[in-house]
CSV table of C-alpha atoms and ligand atoms in Angstrom, one decimal:
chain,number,residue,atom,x,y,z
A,902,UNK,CA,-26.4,144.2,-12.5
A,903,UNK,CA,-28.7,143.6,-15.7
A,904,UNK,CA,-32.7,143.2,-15.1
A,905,UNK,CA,-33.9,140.7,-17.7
A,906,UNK,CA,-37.2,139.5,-18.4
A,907,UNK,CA,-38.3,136.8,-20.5
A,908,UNK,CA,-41.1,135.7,-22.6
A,909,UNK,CA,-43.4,137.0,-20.0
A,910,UNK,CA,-46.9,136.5,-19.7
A,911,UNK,CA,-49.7,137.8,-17.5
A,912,UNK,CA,-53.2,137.2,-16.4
A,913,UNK,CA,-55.5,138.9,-14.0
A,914,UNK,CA,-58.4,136.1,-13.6
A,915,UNK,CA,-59.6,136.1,-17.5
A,916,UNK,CA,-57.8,139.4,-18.6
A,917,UNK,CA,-54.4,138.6,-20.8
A,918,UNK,CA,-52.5,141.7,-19.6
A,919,UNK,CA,-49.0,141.0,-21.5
A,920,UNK,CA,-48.0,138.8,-23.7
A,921,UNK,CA,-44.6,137.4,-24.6
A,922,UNK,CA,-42.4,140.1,-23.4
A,923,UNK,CA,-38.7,139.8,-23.6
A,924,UNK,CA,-36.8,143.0,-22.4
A,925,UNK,CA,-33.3,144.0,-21.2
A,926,UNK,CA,-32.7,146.4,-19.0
A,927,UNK,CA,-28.7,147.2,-19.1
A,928,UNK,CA,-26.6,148.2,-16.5
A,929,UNK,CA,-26.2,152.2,-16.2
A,930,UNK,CA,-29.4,152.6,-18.6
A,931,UNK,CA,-32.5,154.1,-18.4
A,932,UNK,CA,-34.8,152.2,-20.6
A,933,UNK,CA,-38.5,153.9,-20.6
A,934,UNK,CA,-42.1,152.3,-21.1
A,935,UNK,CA,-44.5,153.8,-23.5
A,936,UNK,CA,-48.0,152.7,-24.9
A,937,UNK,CA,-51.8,153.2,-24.4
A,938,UNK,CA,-53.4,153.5,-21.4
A,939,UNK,CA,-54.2,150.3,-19.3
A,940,UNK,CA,-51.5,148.3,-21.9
A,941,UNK,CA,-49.4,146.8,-18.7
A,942,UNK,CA,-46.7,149.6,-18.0
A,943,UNK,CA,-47.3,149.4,-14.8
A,944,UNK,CA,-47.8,145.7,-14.0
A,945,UNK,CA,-44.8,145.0,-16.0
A,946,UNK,CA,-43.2,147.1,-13.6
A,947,UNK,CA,-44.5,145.4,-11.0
A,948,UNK,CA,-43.4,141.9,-12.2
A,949,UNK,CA,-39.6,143.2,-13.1
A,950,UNK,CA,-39.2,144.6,-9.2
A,951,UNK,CA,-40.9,141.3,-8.0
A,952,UNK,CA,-44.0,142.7,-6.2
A,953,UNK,CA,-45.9,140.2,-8.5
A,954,UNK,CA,-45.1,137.1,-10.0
A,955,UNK,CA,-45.3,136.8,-14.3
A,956,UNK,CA,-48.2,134.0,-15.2
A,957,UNK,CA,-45.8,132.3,-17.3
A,958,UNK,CA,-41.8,133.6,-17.7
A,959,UNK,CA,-38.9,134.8,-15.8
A,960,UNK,CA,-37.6,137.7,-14.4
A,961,UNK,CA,-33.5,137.2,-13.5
A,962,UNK,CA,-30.9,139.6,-12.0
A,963,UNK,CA,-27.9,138.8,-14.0
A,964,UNK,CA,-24.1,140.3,-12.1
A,965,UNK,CA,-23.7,141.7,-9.0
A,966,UNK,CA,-25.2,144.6,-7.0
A,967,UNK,CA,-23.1,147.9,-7.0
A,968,UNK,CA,-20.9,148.1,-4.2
A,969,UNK,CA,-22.9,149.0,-0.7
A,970,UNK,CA,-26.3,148.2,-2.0
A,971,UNK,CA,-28.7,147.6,0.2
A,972,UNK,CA,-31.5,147.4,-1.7
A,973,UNK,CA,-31.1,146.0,-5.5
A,974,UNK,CA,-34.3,147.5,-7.1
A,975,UNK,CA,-36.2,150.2,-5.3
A,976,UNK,CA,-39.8,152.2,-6.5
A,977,UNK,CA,-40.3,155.8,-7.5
A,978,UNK,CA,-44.1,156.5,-7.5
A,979,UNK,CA,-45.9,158.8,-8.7
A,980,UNK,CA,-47.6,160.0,-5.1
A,981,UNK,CA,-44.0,160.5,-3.7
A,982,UNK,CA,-45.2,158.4,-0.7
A,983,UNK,CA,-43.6,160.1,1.6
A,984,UNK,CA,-44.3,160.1,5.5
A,985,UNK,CA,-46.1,162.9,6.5
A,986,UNK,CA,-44.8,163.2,10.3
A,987,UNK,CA,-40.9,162.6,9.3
A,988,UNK,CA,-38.8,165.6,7.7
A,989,UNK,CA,-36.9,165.3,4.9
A,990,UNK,CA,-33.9,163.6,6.5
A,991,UNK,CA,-35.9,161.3,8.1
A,992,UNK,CA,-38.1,160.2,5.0
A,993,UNK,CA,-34.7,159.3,3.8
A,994,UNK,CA,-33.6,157.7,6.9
A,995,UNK,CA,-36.6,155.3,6.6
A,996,UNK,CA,-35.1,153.3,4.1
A,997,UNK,CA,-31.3,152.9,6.0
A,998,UNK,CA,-32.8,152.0,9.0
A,999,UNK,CA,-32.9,148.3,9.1
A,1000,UNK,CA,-29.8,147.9,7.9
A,1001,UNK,CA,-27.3,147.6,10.9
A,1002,UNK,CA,-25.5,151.0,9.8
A,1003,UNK,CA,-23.6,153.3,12.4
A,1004,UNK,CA,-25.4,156.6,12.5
A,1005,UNK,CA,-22.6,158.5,11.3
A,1006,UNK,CA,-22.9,156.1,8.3
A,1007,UNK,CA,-26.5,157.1,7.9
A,1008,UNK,CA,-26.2,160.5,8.3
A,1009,UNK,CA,-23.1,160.6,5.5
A,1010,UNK,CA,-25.6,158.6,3.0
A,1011,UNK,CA,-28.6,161.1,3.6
A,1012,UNK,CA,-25.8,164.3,3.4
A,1013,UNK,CA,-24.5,163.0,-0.1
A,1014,UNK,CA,-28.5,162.0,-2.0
A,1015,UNK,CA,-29.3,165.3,-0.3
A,1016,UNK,CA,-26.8,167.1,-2.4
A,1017,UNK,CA,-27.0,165.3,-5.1
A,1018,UNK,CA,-31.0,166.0,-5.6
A,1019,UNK,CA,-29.9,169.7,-4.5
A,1020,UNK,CA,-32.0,169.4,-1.0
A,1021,UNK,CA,-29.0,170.0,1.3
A,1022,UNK,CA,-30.7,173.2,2.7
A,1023,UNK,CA,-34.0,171.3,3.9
A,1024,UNK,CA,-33.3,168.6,5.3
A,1025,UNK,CA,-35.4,169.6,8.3
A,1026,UNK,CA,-38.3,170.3,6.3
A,1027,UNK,CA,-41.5,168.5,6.5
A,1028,UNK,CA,-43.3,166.9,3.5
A,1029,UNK,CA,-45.8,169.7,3.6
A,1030,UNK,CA,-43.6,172.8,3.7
A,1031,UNK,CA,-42.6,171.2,-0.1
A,1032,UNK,CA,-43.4,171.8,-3.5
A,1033,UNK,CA,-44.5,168.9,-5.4
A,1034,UNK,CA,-41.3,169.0,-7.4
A,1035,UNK,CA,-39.4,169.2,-4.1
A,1036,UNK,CA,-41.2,166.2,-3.1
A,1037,UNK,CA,-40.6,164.5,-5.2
A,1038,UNK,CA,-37.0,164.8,-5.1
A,1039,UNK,CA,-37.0,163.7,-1.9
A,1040,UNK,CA,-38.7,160.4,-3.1
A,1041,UNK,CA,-35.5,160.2,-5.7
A,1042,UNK,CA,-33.0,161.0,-2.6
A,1043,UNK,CA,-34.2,158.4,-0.6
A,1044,UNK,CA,-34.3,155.4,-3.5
A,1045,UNK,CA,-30.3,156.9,-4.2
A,1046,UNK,CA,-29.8,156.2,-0.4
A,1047,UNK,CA,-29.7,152.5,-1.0
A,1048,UNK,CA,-27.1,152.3,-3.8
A,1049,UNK,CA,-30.0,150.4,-5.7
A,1050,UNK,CA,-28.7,148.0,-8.9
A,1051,UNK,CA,-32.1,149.5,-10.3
A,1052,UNK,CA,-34.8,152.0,-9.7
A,1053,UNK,CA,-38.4,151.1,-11.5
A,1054,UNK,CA,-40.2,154.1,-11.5
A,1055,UNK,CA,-43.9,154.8,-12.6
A,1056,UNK,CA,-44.9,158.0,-13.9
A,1057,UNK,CA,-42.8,160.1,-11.2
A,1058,UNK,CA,-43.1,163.1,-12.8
A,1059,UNK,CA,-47.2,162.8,-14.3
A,1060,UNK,CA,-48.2,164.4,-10.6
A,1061,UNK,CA,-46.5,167.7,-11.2
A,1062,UNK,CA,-47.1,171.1,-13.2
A,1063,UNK,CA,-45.7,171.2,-16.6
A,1064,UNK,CA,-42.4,173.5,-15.5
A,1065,UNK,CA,-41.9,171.2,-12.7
A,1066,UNK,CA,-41.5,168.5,-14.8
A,1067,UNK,CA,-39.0,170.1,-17.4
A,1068,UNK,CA,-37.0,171.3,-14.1
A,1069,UNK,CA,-37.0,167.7,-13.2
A,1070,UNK,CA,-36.3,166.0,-16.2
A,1071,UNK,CA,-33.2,168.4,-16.0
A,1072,UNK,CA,-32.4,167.6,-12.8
A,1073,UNK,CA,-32.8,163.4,-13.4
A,1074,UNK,CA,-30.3,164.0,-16.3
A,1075,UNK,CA,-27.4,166.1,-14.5
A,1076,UNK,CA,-28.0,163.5,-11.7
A,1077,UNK,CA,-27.7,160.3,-14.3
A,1078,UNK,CA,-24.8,163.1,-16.3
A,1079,UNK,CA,-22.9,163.2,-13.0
A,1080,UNK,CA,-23.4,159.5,-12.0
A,1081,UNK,CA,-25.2,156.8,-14.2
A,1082,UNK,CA,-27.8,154.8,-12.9
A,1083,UNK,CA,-30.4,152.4,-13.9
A,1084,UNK,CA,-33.8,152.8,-14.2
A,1085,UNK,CA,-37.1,151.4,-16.0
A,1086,UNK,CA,-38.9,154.3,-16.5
A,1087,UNK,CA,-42.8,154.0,-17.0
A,1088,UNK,CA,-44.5,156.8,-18.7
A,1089,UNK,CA,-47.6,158.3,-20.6
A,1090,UNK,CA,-45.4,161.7,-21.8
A,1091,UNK,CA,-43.3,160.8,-25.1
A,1092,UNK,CA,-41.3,164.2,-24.4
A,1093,UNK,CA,-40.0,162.4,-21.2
A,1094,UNK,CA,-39.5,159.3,-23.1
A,1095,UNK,CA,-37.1,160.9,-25.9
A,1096,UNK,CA,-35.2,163.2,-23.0
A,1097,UNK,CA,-34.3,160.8,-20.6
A,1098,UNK,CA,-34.7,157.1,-22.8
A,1099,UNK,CA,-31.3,155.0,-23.7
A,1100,UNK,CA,-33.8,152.6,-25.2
A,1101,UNK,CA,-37.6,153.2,-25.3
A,1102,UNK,CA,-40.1,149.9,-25.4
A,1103,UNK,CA,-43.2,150.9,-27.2
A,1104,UNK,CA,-46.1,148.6,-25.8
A,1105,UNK,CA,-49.1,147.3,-27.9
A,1106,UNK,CA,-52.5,148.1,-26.3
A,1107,UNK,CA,-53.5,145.4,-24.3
A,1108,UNK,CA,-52.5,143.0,-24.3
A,1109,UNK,CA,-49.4,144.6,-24.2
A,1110,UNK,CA,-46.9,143.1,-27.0
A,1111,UNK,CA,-43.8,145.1,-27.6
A,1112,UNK,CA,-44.3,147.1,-31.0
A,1113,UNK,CA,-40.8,148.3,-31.4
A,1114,UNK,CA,-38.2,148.9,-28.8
A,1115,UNK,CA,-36.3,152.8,-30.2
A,1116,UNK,CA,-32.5,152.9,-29.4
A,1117,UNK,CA,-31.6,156.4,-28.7
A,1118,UNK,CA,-27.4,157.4,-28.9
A,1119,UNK,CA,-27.5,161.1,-28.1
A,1120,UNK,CA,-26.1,161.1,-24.8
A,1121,UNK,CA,-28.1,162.3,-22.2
A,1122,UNK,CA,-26.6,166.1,-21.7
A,1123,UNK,CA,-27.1,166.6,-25.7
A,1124,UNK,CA,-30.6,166.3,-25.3
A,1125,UNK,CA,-32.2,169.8,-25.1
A,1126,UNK,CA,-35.9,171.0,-24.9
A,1127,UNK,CA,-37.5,171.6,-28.6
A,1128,UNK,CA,-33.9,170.1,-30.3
A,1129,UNK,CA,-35.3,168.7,-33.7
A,1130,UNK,CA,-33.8,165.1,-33.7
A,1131,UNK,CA,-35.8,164.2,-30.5
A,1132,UNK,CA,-39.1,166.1,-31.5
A,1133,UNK,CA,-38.9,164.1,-34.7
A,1134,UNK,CA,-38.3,160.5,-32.4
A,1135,UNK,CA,-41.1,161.9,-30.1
A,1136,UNK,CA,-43.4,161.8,-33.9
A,1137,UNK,CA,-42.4,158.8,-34.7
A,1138,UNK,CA,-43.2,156.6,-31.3
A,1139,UNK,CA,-46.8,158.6,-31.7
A,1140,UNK,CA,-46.9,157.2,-35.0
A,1141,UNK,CA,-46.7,153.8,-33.9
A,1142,UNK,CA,-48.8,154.8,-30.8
A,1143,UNK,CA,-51.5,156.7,-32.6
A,1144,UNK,CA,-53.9,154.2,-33.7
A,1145,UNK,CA,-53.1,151.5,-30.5
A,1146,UNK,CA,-53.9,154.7,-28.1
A,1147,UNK,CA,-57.1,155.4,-30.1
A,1148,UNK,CA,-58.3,151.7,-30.2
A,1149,UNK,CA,-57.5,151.6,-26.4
A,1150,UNK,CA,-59.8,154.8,-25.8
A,1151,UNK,CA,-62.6,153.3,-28.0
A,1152,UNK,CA,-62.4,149.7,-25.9
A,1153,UNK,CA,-63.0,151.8,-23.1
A,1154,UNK,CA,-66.1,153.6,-24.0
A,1155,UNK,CA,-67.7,150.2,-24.5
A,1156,UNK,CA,-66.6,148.8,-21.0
B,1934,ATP,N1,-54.2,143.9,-9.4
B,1934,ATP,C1,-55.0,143.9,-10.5
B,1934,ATP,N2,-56.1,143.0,-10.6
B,1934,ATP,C2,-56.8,143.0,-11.7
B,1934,ATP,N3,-56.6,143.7,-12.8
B,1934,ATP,C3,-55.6,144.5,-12.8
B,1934,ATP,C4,-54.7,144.7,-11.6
B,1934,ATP,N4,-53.7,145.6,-11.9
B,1934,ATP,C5,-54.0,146.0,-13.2
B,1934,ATP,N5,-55.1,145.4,-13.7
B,1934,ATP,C6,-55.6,145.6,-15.1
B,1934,ATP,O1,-54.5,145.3,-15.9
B,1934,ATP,C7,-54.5,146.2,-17.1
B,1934,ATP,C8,-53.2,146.9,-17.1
B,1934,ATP,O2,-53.1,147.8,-16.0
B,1934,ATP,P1,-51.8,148.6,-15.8
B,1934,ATP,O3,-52.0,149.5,-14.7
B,1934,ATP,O4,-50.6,147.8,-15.8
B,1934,ATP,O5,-51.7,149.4,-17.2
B,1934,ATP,P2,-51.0,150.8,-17.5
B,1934,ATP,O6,-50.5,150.6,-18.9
B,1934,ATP,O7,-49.9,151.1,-16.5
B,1934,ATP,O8,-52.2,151.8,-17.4
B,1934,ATP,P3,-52.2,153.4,-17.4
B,1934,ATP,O9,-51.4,153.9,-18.6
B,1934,ATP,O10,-53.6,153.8,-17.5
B,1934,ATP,O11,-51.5,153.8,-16.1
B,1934,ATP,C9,-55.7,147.1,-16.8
B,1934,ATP,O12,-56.8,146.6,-17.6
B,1934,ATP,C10,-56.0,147.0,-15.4
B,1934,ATP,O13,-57.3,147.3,-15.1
């Protein structure tokens, strides 16, 4: 299934939040979010998984579901938001419960994201025996559990130290290497952007236009820490981001 959005528009009482954006987000892709703070990464987020309607515009689901899925777009946040009281297995669990599945169903779901985001060992675990990086994979285990046609997720990684994030990254590209997904990927970190991007949608302060949209062929598995190609795709979206970010921090000092 394809995400598409078009010509949107959005408003919060007198504040024009985007304007006129027209973005595809392929099957099997991740396509990443970048631009100055408060631009409308994370409301256009919001309005491509339906938690808000666009002003003006349209949102549409084009082709099927995967096989099995029982949720077509799911959230990764940035605060895990995981239960505190339910271990690992059953933070996962959470998700397949209203779903009329057999428990042996359930329990062959939660075995297989477990291993796949390398948590097979703590499954009993509570959220607070966890590092943040562990948490967080438990977040990405439990949006896998429903087969989702598409995962939006908003700066999953800007919560955790700087070596947690590279093991992350890593650990979100074997996971995409070994079985594509798709995801809209919403962050401030350009290094994240050129790793893990198909496509990467620069975003105009606000309101947020989009500037240039950066196709990026390497596949995923080629792209290594410090390679030169990517650092120099990493200088140019700061180019085009440079003087948009600095505008954006200068509005703010005369809120
Ligand atoms: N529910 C809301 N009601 C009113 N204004 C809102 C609401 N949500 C966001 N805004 C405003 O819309 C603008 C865009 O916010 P949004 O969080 O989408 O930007 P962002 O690019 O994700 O920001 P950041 O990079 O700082 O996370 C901001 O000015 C914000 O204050």
């Amino acid at each position: 299934m394809d995400l598409k959005a078009e010509h949107i528009h959005h408003h919060y009482g007198d504040t024009e939040v985007l304007r006129d954006i027209t973005l595809d987000i392929p099957s099997g892709r991740i396509v990443c979010i970048v631009g100055p703070s408060g631009c409308g990464k994370s409301t256009l987020l919001r309005l491509l998984g339906g938690l808000e309607k666009p002003s003006k515009g349209t949102v549409m689901q084009v082709g099927a579901p995967p096989e099995a899925c029982l949720n077509p777009l799911t959230y990764i946040f940035q605060d895990f938001a995981l239960l505190p009281w339910r271990s690992v297995r059953g933070n996962v669990s959470l998700v397949l419960e209203d779903h009329g599945l057999a428990a042996a169903e359930r329990s062959r779901i939660i075995d297989d994201v477990l291993a796949r985001t390398k948590l097979s060992e703590f499954g009993d675990a509570l959220p607070k025996q966890l590092s943040g990086g562990m948490k967080q994979r438990v977040a990405i285990a439990r949006a896998l559990a429903v087969n989702p046609a598409v995962m939006l997720m908003d700066e999953p990684l800007s919560a955790l130290d700087s070596q947690t994030r590279e093991l992350l990254m890593d650990d979100l590209i074997s996971l995409w290497t070994r079985q594509p997904f798709t995801a809209v990927y919403v962050t401030h970190n350009l290094a994240e952007a050129v790793r893990l991007g198909h496509k990467i949608v620069v975003l105009s302060r606000r309101p947020g236009q989009i500037r240039e949209v950066v196709e990026l062929d390497t596949p995923l598995a080629e792209r290594s820490y410090g390679d030169a190609a990517l650092e120099a795709q990493q200088q140019h979206l700061w180019g085009l981001m440079r003087d948009e970010a600095a505008a954006a921090d200068a509005e703010l000092l005369h809120v």
